[in-house]
PDB file of C-alpha atoms in Angstrom:
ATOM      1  CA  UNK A   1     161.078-202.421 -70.766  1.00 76.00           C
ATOM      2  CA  UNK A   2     158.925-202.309 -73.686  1.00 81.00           C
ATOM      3  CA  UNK A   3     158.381-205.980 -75.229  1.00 85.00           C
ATOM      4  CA  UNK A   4     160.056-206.091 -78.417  1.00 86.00           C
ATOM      5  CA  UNK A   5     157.411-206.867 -81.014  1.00 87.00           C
ATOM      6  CA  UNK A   6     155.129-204.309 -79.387  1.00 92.00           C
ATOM      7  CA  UNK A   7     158.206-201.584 -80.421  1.00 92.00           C
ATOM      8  CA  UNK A   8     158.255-199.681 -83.697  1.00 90.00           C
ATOM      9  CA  UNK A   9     161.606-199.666 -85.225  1.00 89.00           C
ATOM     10  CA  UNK A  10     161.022-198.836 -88.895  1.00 90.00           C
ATOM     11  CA  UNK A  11     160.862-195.116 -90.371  1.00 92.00           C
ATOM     12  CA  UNK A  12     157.903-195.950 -92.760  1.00 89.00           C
ATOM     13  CA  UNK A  13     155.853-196.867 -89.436  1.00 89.00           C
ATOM     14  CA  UNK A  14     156.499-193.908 -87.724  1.00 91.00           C
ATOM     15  CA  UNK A  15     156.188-191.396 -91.017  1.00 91.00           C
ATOM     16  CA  UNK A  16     152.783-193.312 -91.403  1.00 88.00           C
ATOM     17  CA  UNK A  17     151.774-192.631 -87.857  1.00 90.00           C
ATOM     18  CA  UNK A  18     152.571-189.072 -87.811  1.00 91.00           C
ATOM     19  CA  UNK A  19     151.608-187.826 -91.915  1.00 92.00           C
ATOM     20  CA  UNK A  20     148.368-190.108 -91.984  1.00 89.00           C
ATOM     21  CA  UNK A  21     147.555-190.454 -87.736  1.00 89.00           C
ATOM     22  CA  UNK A  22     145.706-188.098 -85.540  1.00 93.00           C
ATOM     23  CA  UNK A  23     147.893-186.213 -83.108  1.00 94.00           C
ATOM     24  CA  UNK A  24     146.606-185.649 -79.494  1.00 94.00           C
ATOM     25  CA  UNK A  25     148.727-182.889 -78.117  1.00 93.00           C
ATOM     26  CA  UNK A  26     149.887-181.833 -74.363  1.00 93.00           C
ATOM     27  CA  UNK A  27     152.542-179.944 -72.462  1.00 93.00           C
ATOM     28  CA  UNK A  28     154.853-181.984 -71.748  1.00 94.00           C
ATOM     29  CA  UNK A  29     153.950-184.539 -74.931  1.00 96.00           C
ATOM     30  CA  UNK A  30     152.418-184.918 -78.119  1.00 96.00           C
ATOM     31  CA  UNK A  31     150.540-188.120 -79.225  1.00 95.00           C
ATOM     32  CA  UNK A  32     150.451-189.658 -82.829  1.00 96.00           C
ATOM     33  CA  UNK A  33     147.862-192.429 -83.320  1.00 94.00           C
ATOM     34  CA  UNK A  34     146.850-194.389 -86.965  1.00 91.00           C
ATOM     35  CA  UNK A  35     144.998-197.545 -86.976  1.00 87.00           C
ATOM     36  CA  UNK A  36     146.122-199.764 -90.201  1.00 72.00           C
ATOM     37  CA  UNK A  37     143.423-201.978 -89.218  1.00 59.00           C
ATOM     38  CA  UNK A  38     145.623-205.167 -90.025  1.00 73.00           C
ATOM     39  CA  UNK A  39     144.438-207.456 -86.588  1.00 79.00           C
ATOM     40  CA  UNK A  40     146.573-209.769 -86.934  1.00 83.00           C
ATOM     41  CA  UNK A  41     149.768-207.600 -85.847  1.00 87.00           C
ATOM     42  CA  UNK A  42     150.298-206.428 -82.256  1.00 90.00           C
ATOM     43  CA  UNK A  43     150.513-202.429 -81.172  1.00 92.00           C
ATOM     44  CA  UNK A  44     153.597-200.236 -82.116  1.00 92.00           C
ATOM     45  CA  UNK A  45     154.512-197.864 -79.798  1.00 94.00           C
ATOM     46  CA  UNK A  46     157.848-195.330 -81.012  1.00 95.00           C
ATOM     47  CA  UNK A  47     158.844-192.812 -79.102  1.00 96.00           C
ATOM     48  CA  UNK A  48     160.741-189.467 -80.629  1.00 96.00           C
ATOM     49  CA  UNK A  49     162.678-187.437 -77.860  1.00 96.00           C
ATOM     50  CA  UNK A  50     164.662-184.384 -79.734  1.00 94.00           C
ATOM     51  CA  UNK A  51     167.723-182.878 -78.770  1.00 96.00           C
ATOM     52  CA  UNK A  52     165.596-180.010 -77.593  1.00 96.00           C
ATOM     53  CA  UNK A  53     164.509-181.986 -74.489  1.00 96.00           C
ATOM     54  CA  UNK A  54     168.018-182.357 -73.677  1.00 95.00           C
ATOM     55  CA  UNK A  55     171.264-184.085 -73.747  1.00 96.00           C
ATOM     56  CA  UNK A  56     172.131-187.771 -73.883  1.00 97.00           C
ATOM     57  CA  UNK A  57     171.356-188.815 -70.536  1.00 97.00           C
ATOM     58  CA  UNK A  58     167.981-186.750 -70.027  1.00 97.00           C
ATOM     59  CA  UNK A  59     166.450-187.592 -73.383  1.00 96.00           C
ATOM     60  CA  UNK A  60     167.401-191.444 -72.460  1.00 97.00           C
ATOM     61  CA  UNK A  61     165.823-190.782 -69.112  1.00 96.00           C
ATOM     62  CA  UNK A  62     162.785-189.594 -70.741  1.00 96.00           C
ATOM     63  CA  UNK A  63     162.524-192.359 -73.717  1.00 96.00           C
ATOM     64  CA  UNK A  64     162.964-194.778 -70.293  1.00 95.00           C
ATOM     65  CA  UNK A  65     160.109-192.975 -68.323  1.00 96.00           C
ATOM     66  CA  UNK A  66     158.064-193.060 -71.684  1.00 95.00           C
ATOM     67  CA  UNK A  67     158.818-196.905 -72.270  1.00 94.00           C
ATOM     68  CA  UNK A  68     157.900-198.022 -68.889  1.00 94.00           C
ATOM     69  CA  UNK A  69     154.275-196.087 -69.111  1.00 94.00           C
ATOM     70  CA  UNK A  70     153.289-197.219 -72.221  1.00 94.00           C
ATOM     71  CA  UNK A  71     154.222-200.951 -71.165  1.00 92.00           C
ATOM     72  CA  UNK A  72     151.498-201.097 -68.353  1.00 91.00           C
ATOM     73  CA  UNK A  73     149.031-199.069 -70.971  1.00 92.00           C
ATOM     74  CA  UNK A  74     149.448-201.224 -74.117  1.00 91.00           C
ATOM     75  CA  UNK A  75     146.214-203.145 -73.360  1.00 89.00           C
ATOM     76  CA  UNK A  76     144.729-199.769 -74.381  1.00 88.00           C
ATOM     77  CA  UNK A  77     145.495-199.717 -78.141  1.00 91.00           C
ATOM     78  CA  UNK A  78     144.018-201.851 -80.504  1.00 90.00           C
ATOM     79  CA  UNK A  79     146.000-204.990 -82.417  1.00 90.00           C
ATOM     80  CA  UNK A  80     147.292-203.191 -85.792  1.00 89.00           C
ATOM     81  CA  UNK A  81     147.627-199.979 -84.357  1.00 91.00           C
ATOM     82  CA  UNK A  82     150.812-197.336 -84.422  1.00 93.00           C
ATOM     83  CA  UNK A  83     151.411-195.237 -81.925  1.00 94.00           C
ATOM     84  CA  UNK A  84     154.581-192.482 -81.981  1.00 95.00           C
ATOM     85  CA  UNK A  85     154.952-190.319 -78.762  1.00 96.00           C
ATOM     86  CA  UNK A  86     157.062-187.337 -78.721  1.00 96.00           C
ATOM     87  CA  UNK A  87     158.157-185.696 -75.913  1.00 96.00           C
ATOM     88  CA  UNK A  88     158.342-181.695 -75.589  1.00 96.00           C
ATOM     89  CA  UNK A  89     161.199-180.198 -73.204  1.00 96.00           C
ATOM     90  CA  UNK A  90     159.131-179.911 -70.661  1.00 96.00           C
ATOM     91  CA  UNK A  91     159.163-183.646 -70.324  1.00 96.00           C
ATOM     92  CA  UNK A  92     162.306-183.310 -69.066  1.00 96.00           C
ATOM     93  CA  UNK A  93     161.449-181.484 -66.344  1.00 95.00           C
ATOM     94  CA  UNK A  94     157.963-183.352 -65.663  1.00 94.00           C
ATOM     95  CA  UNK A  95     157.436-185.647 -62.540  1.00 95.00           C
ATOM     96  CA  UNK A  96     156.212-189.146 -63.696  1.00 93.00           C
ATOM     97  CA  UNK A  97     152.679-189.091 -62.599  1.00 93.00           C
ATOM     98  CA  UNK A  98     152.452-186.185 -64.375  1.00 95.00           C
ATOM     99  CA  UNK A  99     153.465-187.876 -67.952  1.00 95.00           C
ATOM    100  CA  UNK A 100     151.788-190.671 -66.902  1.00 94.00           C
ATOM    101  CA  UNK A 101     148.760-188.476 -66.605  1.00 95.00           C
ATOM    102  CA  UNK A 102     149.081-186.758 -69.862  1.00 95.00           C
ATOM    103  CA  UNK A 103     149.535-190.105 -71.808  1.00 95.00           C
ATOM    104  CA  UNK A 104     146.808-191.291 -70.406  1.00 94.00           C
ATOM    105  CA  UNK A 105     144.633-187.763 -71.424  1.00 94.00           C
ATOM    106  CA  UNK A 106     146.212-187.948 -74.914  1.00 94.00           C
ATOM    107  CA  UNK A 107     145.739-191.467 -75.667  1.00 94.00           C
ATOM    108  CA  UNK A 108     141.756-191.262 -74.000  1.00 93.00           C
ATOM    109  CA  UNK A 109     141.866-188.745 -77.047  1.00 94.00           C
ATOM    110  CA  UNK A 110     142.998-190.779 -80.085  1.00 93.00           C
ATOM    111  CA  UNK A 111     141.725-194.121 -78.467  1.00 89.00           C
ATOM    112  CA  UNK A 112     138.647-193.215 -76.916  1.00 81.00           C
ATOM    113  CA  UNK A 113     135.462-193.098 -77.822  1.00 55.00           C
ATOM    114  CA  UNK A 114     135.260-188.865 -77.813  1.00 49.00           C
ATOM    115  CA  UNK A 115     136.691-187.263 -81.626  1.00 45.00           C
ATOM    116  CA  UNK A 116     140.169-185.102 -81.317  1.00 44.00           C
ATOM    117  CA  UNK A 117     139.510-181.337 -80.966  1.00 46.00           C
ATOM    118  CA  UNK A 118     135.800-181.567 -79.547  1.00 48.00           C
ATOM    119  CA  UNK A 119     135.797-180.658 -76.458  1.00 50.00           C
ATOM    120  CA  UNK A 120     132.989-181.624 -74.283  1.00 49.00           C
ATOM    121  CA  UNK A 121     129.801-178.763 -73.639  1.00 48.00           C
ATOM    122  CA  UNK A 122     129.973-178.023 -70.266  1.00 48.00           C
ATOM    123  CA  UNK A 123     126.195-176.438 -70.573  1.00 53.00           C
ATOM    124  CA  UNK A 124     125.479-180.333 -71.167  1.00 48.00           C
ATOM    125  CA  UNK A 125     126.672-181.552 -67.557  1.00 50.00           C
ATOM    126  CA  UNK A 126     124.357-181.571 -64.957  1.00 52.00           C
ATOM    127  CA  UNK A 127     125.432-181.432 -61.719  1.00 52.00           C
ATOM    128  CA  UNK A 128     122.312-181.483 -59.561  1.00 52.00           C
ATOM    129  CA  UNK A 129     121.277-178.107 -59.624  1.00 54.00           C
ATOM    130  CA  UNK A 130     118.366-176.828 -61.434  1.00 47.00           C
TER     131      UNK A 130
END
């Protein structure tokens, strides 16, 4: 489970993270990150599973698949920072090394150090061969 005071609760948090964030977005998720720059609060995390995903008990499975991966990857965001992930219908459908990889893709995105949309030149990699 999610710790408590790392959880965002409060609509003006997540209509903050999503108008005024970047978005980092994948199959099976989509990623909204702002940084509010205030250190002295921890990471919010809030999650956003639609009744497209689902019914009851698969968009609770999902939120609790969701939950449990950001827990072990909160280290990742900065103190101050909001954080909303919504989950597509295909995260209903998605094994959970699969989410887990496309979290960890989107938020490498937002968190990183490489700018959203820029993908890198592969002309630019070398791989040994002249």
């Amino acid at each position: 489970m999610l710790p408590s005071a790392f959880r965002m609760r409060r609509a003006d948090e997540f209509a903050s993270a999503i108008r005024k964030g970047r978005r980092a977005g994948r199959p099976t998720l989509v990623a909204h990150y702002s940084d509010r720059g205030d250190p002295s609060d921890p990471p919010r995390v809030g999650f956003v599973v639609s009744k497209a995903v689902g019914g009851a008990v698969v968009r609770n499975r999902v939120k609790r698949r969701l939950r449990d991966l950001m827990r072990h990857r909160l280290h990742a965001l900065p103190r101050g920072s909001l954080l909303v992930v919504r989950a597509n219908p295909q995260a209903a459908s998605a094994r959970s090394d699969q989410l887990a990889a496309e979290l960890d893709v989107a938020l490498d995105r937002l968190v990183g150090g490489r700018a959203p949309g820029r993908r890198p030149d592969p002309r630019a990699a070398t791989d040994g061969q002249a």
